[in-house]
């Protein structure tokens, strides 16, 4: 690369603006659509916004202290971490064998691959809406099926009980996260040269042992990247919970994103909502640092 | 690694900038309080009017387009543009418009006190003529006050009644609809015993409209959310009411899990003949008709606790005018134009079967078989405390949580009360 800095006569050449002309458009985009809104959000969290939307001035940390004083907040944070952790965990557990399956050659492979991509291609909103209707306590498909099969006597209001509702929503979130994760893992699997496996087989390793000792360690970078991206996606996810339960009954299925929305648009506490968004921003930021670290570690390893 | 450091740096910078600029003052609050109170009504200057109206039905936009066109024929110097917004987005949209300094000149919604509290609205007497104001039903105008001054003009109202399925009542051997809680329990027991597969009473305490259901039941026990100048959400009457409802739920007299059932589902089940009694609004018959329901229904007053009296819940919506330099004369002209009798009847017709807010239109509607019975119930009506600036927030809290009060009435109602008292 460094030889580009020299003209044919060997003298040093400096581009007048450096790399700026090439990266300026993206810098402007990032500044306008990422940093400026984030800055406004943080600024709002230090301001008092009246119920009708008027900005009344700066109030220091009052929004933060009011937010922290809310009795439901601790549970909502705890639930958010549990929600994210469970989804990311189950997504990984299911995606690993799924990716290995997709890596095999069998008739109908293309069809299977298409079907696995489907939940990714469909909008999360409509997927959640479909599940909400399937789980409806009076008319839902699941209830009709289970009652007709005499597994249950009368319809169950699946989304009416916090724990059951959360379990279903985790299932929907895993369903939606599977395609991305398994395809990242599939890509990872395809970078593993066949010679390595053959060598293990020649040495007499069982398929199980080959997988855990050879394939899995080589797959780890891809897995880590998929995990962290899932972590960020799920943490920011809003539509699944909002469509299926609106965080109810009460706040019993709320996570930080849905609670943020309720604070701003239902309870008219724009300042507190911005404060919560700032907390979320900090947490996401740590996830991003984690991601950069993971992908950086990945690169070093390849070299 | 370098990327990581610079990202962290930029984030830190954003926080720092936000904290630093807190010294700068905000002019928004001062700007909007510009005094524009006195203007001669006779001369209307050239004005652009931006008007945001509620979408009661799909007929609203055509109605207002026509109205605005006729208005501009009469006042060519005024340019009136009406945007009809659906209810789900209406209040968010108004808040966003106000926050970004683009407040409309006239708006129509179910809450106004938050804007009045910020000093953004004209008093009602500045936006309609004295004749129009004198024609408004006094009880409705009383509910349009903030701090003793009317800042909004009621546009229409609705009231609730108990709808019951005549056929189910017949099968259960019930001859007259129950009027007290104990009669209700007897009737529910009869339905449960004689008509299998039917829930006697549909109680929707899900977020869609829990506050209405709560206030109707509480009102039948002498309770309210705001009484004698103070929040009374966890009053003894309301706690007793929730415990009564819990008894109904446990006895199987309601649909299971009222805390998560929304009004839409209960209406649907009533329309299919699976619920015998529900709280319905004046427009409920048209909902049933849309559903294609063939249920034969009757209406009656809500059952009340023994020794208390029956109530109905009145709900009213508002027109209000935002203070802006030089817009008052045009706002007033447009508002008066809406209340011209023929225009106002057209508005009611487009909105679809509500109770008129004016005495004159009300006298006509009293003969309407669909609306008349509801007008009869109005003298015993309780209303949402729409004159309190934090009512929208309290309403949200009720919608989210009051269903949980079935299991812990004093605790949950106490929590909501505490939030309401914070102001």
Short mmCIF file of N, CA and C in Angstrom, two decimals, chain A residues 6-82:
data_model
loop_
_atom_site.label_atom_id
_atom_site.label_comp_id
_atom_site.label_asym_id
_atom_site.label_seq_id
_atom_site.Cartn_x
_atom_site.Cartn_y
_atom_site.Cartn_z
N UNK A 6 4.19 7.46 -3.38
CA UNK A 6 5.36 7.99 -4.11
C UNK A 6 5.07 8.14 -5.58
N UNK A 7 5.51 9.24 -6.13
CA UNK A 7 5.39 9.42 -7.58
C UNK A 7 6.48 8.59 -8.24
N UNK A 8 6.39 8.41 -9.62
CA UNK A 8 7.41 7.59 -10.30
C UNK A 8 8.83 8.12 -10.07
N UNK A 9 8.96 9.47 -9.92
CA UNK A 9 10.30 10.00 -9.69
C UNK A 9 10.76 9.80 -8.25
N UNK A 10 9.92 9.15 -7.47
CA UNK A 10 10.36 8.81 -6.12
C UNK A 10 10.05 9.86 -5.08
N UNK A 11 9.39 11.00 -5.49
CA UNK A 11 9.14 12.02 -4.49
C UNK A 11 7.82 11.75 -3.76
N UNK A 12 7.75 12.19 -2.56
CA UNK A 12 6.57 11.95 -1.73
C UNK A 12 5.40 12.78 -2.22
N UNK A 13 4.20 12.14 -2.28
CA UNK A 13 3.02 12.83 -2.79
C UNK A 13 1.95 12.85 -1.71
N UNK A 14 1.41 14.03 -1.42
CA UNK A 14 0.33 14.10 -0.43
C UNK A 14 -0.98 14.49 -1.12
N UNK A 15 -2.00 13.64 -1.05
CA UNK A 15 -3.30 14.06 -1.59
C UNK A 15 -3.79 15.27 -0.79
N UNK A 16 -4.33 16.30 -1.46
CA UNK A 16 -4.65 17.55 -0.76
C UNK A 16 -5.60 17.36 0.43
N UNK A 17 -6.56 16.47 0.30
CA UNK A 17 -7.52 16.32 1.40
C UNK A 17 -7.41 14.96 2.08
N UNK A 18 -6.34 14.23 1.75
CA UNK A 18 -6.24 12.90 2.34
C UNK A 18 -7.39 12.04 1.87
N UNK A 19 -7.83 11.08 2.69
CA UNK A 19 -8.92 10.19 2.28
C UNK A 19 -10.30 10.82 2.43
N UNK A 20 -10.35 12.07 2.87
CA UNK A 20 -11.61 12.70 3.23
C UNK A 20 -12.68 12.65 2.13
N UNK A 21 -12.34 12.99 0.87
CA UNK A 21 -13.39 12.99 -0.15
C UNK A 21 -14.09 11.65 -0.28
N UNK A 22 -13.37 10.56 0.01
CA UNK A 22 -13.97 9.24 -0.15
C UNK A 22 -14.86 8.86 1.03
N UNK A 23 -14.44 9.29 2.22
CA UNK A 23 -15.25 8.87 3.37
C UNK A 23 -16.24 9.93 3.81
N UNK A 24 -16.14 11.14 3.22
CA UNK A 24 -17.02 12.22 3.67
C UNK A 24 -18.52 11.87 3.58
N UNK A 25 -18.99 11.31 2.44
CA UNK A 25 -20.43 11.02 2.37
C UNK A 25 -20.91 10.14 3.52
N UNK A 26 -20.14 9.08 3.80
CA UNK A 26 -20.60 8.21 4.89
C UNK A 26 -20.48 8.91 6.24
N UNK A 27 -19.45 9.75 6.39
CA UNK A 27 -19.32 10.48 7.65
C UNK A 27 -20.54 11.39 7.85
N UNK A 28 -20.95 12.06 6.76
CA UNK A 28 -22.11 12.95 6.88
C UNK A 28 -23.36 12.16 7.24
N UNK A 29 -23.53 11.03 6.57
CA UNK A 29 -24.70 10.18 6.88
C UNK A 29 -24.70 9.76 8.34
N UNK A 30 -23.53 9.28 8.81
CA UNK A 30 -23.46 8.80 10.18
C UNK A 30 -23.73 9.94 11.16
N UNK A 31 -23.16 11.11 10.83
CA UNK A 31 -23.34 12.24 11.75
C UNK A 31 -24.80 12.66 11.81
N UNK A 32 -25.47 12.69 10.64
CA UNK A 32 -26.86 13.17 10.63
C UNK A 32 -27.83 12.16 11.19
N UNK A 33 -27.63 10.89 10.86
CA UNK A 33 -28.63 9.91 11.24
C UNK A 33 -28.26 9.07 12.45
N UNK A 34 -27.06 9.17 12.93
CA UNK A 34 -26.69 8.40 14.12
C UNK A 34 -26.32 9.33 15.27
N UNK A 35 -25.30 10.16 15.04
CA UNK A 35 -24.79 10.91 16.18
C UNK A 35 -25.68 12.07 16.58
N UNK A 36 -26.26 12.76 15.60
CA UNK A 36 -27.10 13.88 15.98
C UNK A 36 -28.35 13.43 16.77
N UNK A 37 -29.10 12.40 16.28
CA UNK A 37 -30.23 11.94 17.09
C UNK A 37 -29.80 11.45 18.47
N UNK A 38 -28.66 10.76 18.52
CA UNK A 38 -28.18 10.26 19.82
C UNK A 38 -27.87 11.44 20.74
N UNK A 39 -27.27 12.46 20.17
CA UNK A 39 -26.96 13.65 20.95
C UNK A 39 -28.25 14.31 21.46
N UNK A 40 -29.25 14.44 20.57
CA UNK A 40 -30.53 15.03 20.97
C UNK A 40 -31.19 14.21 22.06
N UNK A 41 -31.06 12.89 21.95
CA UNK A 41 -31.66 12.01 22.94
C UNK A 41 -31.04 12.24 24.31
N UNK A 42 -29.70 12.29 24.32
CA UNK A 42 -29.02 12.50 25.60
C UNK A 42 -29.39 13.88 26.14
N UNK A 43 -29.48 14.87 25.25
CA UNK A 43 -29.82 16.22 25.69
C UNK A 43 -31.23 16.24 26.31
N UNK A 44 -32.17 15.54 25.65
CA UNK A 44 -33.54 15.50 26.17
C UNK A 44 -33.57 14.89 27.57
N UNK A 45 -32.66 13.93 27.81
CA UNK A 45 -32.70 13.27 29.10
C UNK A 45 -32.30 14.20 30.24
N UNK A 46 -31.70 15.35 29.90
CA UNK A 46 -31.36 16.33 30.95
C UNK A 46 -32.37 17.47 31.00
N UNK A 47 -33.45 17.36 30.18
CA UNK A 47 -34.40 18.45 30.11
C UNK A 47 -35.76 18.04 30.65
N UNK A 48 -36.53 19.04 31.04
CA UNK A 48 -37.90 18.75 31.40
C UNK A 48 -38.78 19.04 30.19
N UNK A 49 -39.56 18.04 29.79
CA UNK A 49 -40.49 18.21 28.68
C UNK A 49 -41.90 18.13 29.25
N UNK A 50 -42.71 19.15 29.00
CA UNK A 50 -44.05 19.15 29.57
C UNK A 50 -44.89 18.08 28.91
N UNK A 51 -46.07 17.79 29.51
CA UNK A 51 -46.91 16.73 28.99
C UNK A 51 -47.36 17.00 27.57
N UNK A 52 -47.49 18.27 27.21
CA UNK A 52 -47.95 18.55 25.85
C UNK A 52 -46.79 18.61 24.87
N UNK A 53 -45.56 18.46 25.33
CA UNK A 53 -44.42 18.38 24.43
C UNK A 53 -43.53 19.61 24.44
N UNK A 54 -43.87 20.61 25.28
CA UNK A 54 -43.03 21.81 25.34
C UNK A 54 -41.76 21.52 26.13
N UNK A 55 -40.63 22.06 25.64
CA UNK A 55 -39.39 21.89 26.37
C UNK A 55 -39.27 23.02 27.38
N UNK A 56 -39.22 22.66 28.65
CA UNK A 56 -39.29 23.68 29.70
C UNK A 56 -37.93 24.09 30.23
N UNK A 57 -36.87 23.40 29.85
CA UNK A 57 -35.55 23.78 30.32
C UNK A 57 -34.79 22.61 30.92
N UNK A 58 -33.59 22.89 31.38
CA UNK A 58 -32.73 21.81 31.89
C UNK A 58 -33.01 21.53 33.36
N UNK A 59 -32.99 20.27 33.72
CA UNK A 59 -33.28 19.91 35.10
C UNK A 59 -32.20 19.02 35.68
N UNK A 60 -31.02 19.00 35.07
CA UNK A 60 -29.95 18.17 35.60
C UNK A 60 -30.31 16.70 35.54
N UNK A 61 -30.14 16.02 36.66
CA UNK A 61 -30.32 14.57 36.68
C UNK A 61 -31.70 14.14 37.14
N UNK A 62 -32.64 15.10 37.19
CA UNK A 62 -33.95 14.79 37.76
C UNK A 62 -34.65 13.64 37.03
N UNK A 63 -34.57 13.66 35.68
CA UNK A 63 -35.22 12.58 34.93
C UNK A 63 -34.64 11.22 35.33
N UNK A 64 -33.32 11.20 35.53
CA UNK A 64 -32.67 9.94 35.91
C UNK A 64 -33.12 9.48 37.29
N UNK A 65 -33.19 10.44 38.23
CA UNK A 65 -33.58 10.02 39.59
C UNK A 65 -35.05 9.59 39.60
N UNK A 66 -35.92 10.31 38.84
CA UNK A 66 -37.33 9.89 38.78
C UNK A 66 -37.46 8.51 38.16
N UNK A 67 -36.66 8.28 37.13
CA UNK A 67 -36.73 6.99 36.45
C UNK A 67 -36.30 5.86 37.38
N UNK A 68 -35.17 6.09 38.07
CA UNK A 68 -34.65 5.04 38.96
C UNK A 68 -35.61 4.79 40.11
N UNK A 69 -36.37 5.84 40.49
CA UNK A 69 -37.30 5.68 41.60
C UNK A 69 -38.54 4.85 41.22
N UNK A 70 -38.72 4.59 39.93
CA UNK A 70 -39.90 3.82 39.54
C UNK A 70 -39.78 2.38 40.04
N UNK A 71 -40.82 1.91 40.73
CA UNK A 71 -40.70 0.57 41.34
C UNK A 71 -40.52 -0.55 40.32
N UNK A 72 -41.03 -0.36 39.08
CA UNK A 72 -40.98 -1.47 38.14
C UNK A 72 -39.64 -1.59 37.42
N UNK A 73 -38.76 -0.57 37.57
CA UNK A 73 -37.58 -0.50 36.72
C UNK A 73 -36.60 -1.67 36.90
N UNK A 74 -36.33 -2.02 38.15
CA UNK A 74 -35.35 -3.08 38.41
C UNK A 74 -35.80 -4.38 37.75
N UNK A 75 -37.08 -4.71 37.94
CA UNK A 75 -37.60 -5.94 37.35
C UNK A 75 -37.50 -5.88 35.83
N UNK A 76 -37.77 -4.71 35.26
CA UNK A 76 -37.73 -4.60 33.80
C UNK A 76 -36.32 -4.83 33.28
N UNK A 77 -35.32 -4.28 33.98
CA UNK A 77 -33.93 -4.52 33.56
C UNK A 77 -33.58 -6.00 33.71
N UNK A 78 -33.97 -6.57 34.83
CA UNK A 78 -33.66 -7.99 35.05
C UNK A 78 -34.32 -8.82 33.96
N UNK A 79 -35.58 -8.51 33.64
CA UNK A 79 -36.29 -9.27 32.62
C UNK A 79 -35.63 -9.09 31.26
N UNK A 80 -35.15 -7.86 30.98
CA UNK A 80 -34.51 -7.60 29.70
C UNK A 80 -33.29 -8.50 29.52
N UNK A 81 -32.46 -8.60 30.57
CA UNK A 81 -31.25 -9.42 30.45
C UNK A 81 -31.59 -10.89 30.32
N UNK A 82 -32.61 -11.31 31.08
CA UNK A 82 -33.05 -12.70 30.99
C UNK A 82 -33.58 -12.99 29.58
#
